[in-house]
Coordinates of C-alpha atoms and ligand atoms in Angstrom, one line a residue:
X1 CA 50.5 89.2 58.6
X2 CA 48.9 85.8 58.6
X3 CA 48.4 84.5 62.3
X4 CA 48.5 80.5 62.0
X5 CA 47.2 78.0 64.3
X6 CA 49.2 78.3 68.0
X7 CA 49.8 75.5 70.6
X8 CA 48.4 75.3 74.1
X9 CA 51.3 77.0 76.2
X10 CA 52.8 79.0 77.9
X11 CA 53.5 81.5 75.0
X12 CA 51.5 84.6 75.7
X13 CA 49.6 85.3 73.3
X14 CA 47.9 87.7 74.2
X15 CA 46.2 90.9 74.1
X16 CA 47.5 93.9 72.9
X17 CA 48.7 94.9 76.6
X18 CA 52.5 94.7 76.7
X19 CA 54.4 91.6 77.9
X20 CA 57.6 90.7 78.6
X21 CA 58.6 87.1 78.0
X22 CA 60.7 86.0 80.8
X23 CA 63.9 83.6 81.0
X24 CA 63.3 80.0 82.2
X25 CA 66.6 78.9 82.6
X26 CA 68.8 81.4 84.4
X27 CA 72.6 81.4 83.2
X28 CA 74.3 80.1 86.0
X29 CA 78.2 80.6 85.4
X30 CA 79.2 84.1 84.5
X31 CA 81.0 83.9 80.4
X32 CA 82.9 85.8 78.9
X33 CA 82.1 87.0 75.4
X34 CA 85.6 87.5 73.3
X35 CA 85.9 90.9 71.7
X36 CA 84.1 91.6 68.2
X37 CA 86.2 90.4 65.1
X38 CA 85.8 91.8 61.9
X39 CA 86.3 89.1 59.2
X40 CA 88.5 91.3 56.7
X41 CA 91.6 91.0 54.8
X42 CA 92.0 87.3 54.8
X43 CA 93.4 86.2 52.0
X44 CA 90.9 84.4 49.8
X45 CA 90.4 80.2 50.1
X46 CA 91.1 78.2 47.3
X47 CA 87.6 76.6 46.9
X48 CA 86.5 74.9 43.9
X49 CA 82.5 76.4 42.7
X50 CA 80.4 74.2 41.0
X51 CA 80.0 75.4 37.4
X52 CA 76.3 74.9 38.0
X53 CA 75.8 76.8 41.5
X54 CA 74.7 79.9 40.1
X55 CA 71.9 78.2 38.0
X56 CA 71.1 76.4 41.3
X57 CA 70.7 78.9 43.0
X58 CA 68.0 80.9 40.9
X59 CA 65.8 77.7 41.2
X60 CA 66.3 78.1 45.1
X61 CA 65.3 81.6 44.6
X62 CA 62.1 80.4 42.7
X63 CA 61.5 78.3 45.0
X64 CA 61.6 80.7 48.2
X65 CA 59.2 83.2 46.1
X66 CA 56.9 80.4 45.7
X67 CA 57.1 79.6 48.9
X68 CA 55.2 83.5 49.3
X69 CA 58.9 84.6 50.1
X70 CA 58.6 88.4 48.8
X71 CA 60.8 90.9 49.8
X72 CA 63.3 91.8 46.6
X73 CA 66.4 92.5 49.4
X74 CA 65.9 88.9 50.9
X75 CA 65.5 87.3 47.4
X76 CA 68.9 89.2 46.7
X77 CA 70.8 87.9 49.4
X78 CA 69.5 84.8 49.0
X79 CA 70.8 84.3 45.6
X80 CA 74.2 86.1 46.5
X81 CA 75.4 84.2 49.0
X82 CA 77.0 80.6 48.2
X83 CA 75.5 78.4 50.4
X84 CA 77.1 75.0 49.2
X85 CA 80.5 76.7 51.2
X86 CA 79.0 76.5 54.3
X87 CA 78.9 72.8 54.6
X88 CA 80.4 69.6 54.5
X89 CA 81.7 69.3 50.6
X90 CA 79.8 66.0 50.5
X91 CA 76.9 67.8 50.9
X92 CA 77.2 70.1 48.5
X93 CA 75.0 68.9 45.9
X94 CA 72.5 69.4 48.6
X95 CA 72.6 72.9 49.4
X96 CA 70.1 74.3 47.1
X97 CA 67.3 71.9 48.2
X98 CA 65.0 73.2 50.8
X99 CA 66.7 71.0 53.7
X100 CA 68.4 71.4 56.5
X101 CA 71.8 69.9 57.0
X102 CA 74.4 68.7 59.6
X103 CA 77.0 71.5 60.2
X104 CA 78.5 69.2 62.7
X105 CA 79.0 68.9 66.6
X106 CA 75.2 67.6 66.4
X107 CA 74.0 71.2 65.0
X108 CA 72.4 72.1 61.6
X109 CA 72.0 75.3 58.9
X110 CA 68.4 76.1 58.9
X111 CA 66.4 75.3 55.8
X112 CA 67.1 78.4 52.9
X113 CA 63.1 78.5 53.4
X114 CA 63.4 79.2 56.7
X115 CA 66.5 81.5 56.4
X116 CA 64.7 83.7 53.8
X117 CA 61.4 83.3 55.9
X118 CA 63.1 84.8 59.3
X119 CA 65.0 87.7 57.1
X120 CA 61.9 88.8 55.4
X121 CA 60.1 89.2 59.1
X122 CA 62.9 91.1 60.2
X123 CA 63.4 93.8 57.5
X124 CA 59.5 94.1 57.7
X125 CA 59.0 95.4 54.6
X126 CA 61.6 98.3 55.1
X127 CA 62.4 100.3 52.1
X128 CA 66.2 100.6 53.4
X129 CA 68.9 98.0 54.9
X130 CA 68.6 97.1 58.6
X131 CA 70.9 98.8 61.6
X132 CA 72.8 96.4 64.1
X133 CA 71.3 93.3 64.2
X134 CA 72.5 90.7 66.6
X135 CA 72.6 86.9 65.8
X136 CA 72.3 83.8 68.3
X137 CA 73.9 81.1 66.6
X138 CA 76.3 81.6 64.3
X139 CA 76.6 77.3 63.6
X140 CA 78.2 77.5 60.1
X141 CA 77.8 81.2 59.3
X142 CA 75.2 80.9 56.5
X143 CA 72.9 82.8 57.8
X144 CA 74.7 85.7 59.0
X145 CA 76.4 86.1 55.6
X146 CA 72.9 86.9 54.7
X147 CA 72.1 89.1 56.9
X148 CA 75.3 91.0 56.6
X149 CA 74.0 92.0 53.0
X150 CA 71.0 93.3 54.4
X151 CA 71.9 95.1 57.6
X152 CA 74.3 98.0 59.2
X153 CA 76.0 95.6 61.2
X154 CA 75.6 91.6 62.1
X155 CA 76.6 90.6 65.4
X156 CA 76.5 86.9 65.1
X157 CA 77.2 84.9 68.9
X158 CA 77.9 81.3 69.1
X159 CA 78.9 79.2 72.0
X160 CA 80.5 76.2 70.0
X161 CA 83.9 76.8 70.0
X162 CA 84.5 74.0 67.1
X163 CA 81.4 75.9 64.7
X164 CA 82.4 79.3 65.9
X165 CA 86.1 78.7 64.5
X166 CA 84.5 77.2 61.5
X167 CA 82.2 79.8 60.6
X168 CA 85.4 82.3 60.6
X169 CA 87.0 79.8 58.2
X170 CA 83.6 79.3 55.7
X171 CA 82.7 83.1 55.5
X172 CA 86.9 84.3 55.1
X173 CA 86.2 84.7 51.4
X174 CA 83.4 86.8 51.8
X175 CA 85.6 89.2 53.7
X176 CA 82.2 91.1 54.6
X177 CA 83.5 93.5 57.0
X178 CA 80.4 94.8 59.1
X179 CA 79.9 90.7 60.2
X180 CA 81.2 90.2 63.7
X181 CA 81.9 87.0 65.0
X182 CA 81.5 86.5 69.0
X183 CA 82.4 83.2 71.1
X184 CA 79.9 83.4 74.2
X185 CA 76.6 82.3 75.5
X186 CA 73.8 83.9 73.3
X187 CA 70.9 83.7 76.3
X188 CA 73.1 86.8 77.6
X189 CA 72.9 88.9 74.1
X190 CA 75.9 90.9 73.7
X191 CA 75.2 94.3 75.6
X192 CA 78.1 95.7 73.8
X193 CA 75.9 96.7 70.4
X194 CA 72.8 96.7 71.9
X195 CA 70.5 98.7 71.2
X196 CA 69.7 96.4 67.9
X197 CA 67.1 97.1 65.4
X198 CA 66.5 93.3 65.3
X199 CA 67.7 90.2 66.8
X200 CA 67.1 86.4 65.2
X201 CA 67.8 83.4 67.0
X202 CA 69.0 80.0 65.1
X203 CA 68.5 78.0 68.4
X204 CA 64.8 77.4 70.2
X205 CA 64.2 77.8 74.3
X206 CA 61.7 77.9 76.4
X207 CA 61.6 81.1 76.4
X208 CA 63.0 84.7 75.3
X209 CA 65.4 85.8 77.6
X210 CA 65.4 88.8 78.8
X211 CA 68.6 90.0 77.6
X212 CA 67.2 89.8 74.2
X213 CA 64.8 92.2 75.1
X214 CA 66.4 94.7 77.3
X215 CA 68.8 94.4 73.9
X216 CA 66.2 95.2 71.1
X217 CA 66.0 98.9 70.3
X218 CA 62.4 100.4 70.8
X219 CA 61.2 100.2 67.4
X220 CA 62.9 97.0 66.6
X221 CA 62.1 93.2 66.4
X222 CA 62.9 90.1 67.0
X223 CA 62.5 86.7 65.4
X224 CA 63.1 83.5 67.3
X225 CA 61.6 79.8 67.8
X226 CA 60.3 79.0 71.1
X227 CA 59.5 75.6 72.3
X228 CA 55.7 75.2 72.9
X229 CA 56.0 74.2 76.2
X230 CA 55.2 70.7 78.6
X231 CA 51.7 70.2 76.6
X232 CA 53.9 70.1 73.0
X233 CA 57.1 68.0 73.9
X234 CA 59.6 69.1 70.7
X235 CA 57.6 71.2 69.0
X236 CA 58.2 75.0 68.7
X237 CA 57.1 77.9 67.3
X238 CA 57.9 81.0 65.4
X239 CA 58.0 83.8 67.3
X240 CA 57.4 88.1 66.5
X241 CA 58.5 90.3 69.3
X242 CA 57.7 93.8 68.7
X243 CA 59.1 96.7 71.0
X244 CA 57.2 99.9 71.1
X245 CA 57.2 102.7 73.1
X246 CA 54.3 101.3 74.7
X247 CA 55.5 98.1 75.2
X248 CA 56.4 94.5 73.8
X249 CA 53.7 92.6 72.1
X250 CA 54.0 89.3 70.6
X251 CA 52.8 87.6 67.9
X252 CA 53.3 83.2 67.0
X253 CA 53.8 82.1 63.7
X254 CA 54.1 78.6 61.9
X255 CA 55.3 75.4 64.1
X256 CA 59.0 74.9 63.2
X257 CA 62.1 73.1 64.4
X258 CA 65.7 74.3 65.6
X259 CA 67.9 73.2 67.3
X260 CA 68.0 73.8 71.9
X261 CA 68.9 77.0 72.7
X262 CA 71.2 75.7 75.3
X263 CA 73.4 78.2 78.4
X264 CA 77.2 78.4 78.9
X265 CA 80.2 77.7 76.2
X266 CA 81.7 74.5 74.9
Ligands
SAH301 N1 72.3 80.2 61.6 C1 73.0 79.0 61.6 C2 72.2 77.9 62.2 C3 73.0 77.2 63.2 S1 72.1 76.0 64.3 C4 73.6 78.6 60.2 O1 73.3 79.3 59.3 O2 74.3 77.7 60.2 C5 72.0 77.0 65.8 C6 73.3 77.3 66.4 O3 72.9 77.9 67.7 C7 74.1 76.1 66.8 O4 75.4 76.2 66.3 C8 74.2 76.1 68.4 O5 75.4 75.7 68.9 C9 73.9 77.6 68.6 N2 73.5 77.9 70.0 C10 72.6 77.3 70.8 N3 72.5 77.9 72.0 C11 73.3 79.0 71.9 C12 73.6 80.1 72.8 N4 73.1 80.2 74.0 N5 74.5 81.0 72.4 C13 75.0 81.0 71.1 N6 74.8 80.0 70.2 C14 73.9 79.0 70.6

């Protein structure tokens, strides 16, 4: 894998000796994480498809391999999943561009580039489907639709009540019955299906909490942006964590942008 150009900070990137990135912002009040739901035998939504959305969405699949996107299971889900359902029906004829979008409550769905992107460094090249992976920030569901097609299990957390409710609405019709939607704050994980083969984060701190790591299985990774620190106010970076038996070593990608990885519910 390509290592591309890293900012001053206080990521680590170090070395080869195993290190463990550590919280900056401590959870203060204790939440509670509502039970697992499985999204299955709702009845299906009315919802009008444009004639046109499959075409559209082979050109975003072009697009993503052109982008060096490669991996055949990532492509797949990619073109499987509907992604003008997830938002706002006025922005529907922009769901196949290469943008990000308003889901509301001042959040966004990630780029498709940047959906297939994360996926592909997850899976890791694995000839099979995923285990349990556990999502932070559910926002619209989007993304954890994907993944659901290319893992055991999705765990997907999200502490906006309003987008968590929403998300159980947009993916109903999907009725994909190994996605789990949790209300809670993500910086805490969700112990409950841990150990996960990988973990992906929608939402950018300072740093990877802990949680996340105690969380991911030994063998397993996790994908997540991580602001840059004091020296580059707003920008983050993409971020590998591998854990071994020896240890956690980490590896920064590409500058990107997502949204704060914030504490607590609302
Ligand atoms: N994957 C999403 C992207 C949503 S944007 C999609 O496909 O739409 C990121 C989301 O992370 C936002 O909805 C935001 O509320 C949520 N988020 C931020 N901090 C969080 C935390 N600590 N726990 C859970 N969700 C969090």
């Amino acid at each position: 894998m390509k290592q591309r150009p890293l900012f001053p900070a206080r990521l680590d990137l170090s070395s080869g000796r195993p290190t463990l990135a550590r919280p900056e912002t401590q959870v203060r009040a204790p939440v509670q994480v509502s039970r697992a739901r499985t999204i299955a035998s709702a009845p299906t939504l009315p919802h009008s498809v444009g004639p046109d959305s499959a075409a559209r969405r082979r050109g975003m699949v072009l697009m993503l391999r052109q982008q060096g996107v490669n991996d055949g299971q990532v492509l797949s889900a990619m073109h499987t999943i509907e992604r003008h359902r997830f938002v706002d029906s006025a922005l529907a004829s922009q769901a196949y561009e290469d943008t990000s979008l308003p889901i509301g409550l001042g959040q966004t769905i990630s780029k498709p580039g940047v959906v297939a992107r994360m996926a592909e460094l997850l899976r890791n090249g694995a000839p099979g489907q995923l285990g349990r992976v556990l999502e932070i920030g559910t926002g619209c569901g989007y993304q954890a639709a994907v993944l659901s097609l290319l893992a055991a299990e999705v765990y997907s957390i999200e502490r906006l009540r309003g987008l968590h409710d929403r998300a159980r609405e947009n993916l109903r019709h999907l009725r994909l019955r190994n996605l789990h939607l949790l209300f809670g704050d993500g910086m805490l994980g969700y112990a409950k299906g841990a150990p996960y083969a990988a973990i992906i984060a929608a939402a950018g701190g300072e740093a990877i909490p802990q949680a996340w790591i105690d969380q991911l299985a030994v063998g397993g990774r996790l994908v997540a942006p991580v602001s840059a620190g004091a020296g580059g106010i707003g920008m983050q970076a993409l971020m590998v964590v591998d854990k071994t038996a020896l240890g956690v070593r980490q590896t920064v990608l590409e500058a990107v942008h997502f949204v704060p990885l914030k504490s607590g519910i609302a």
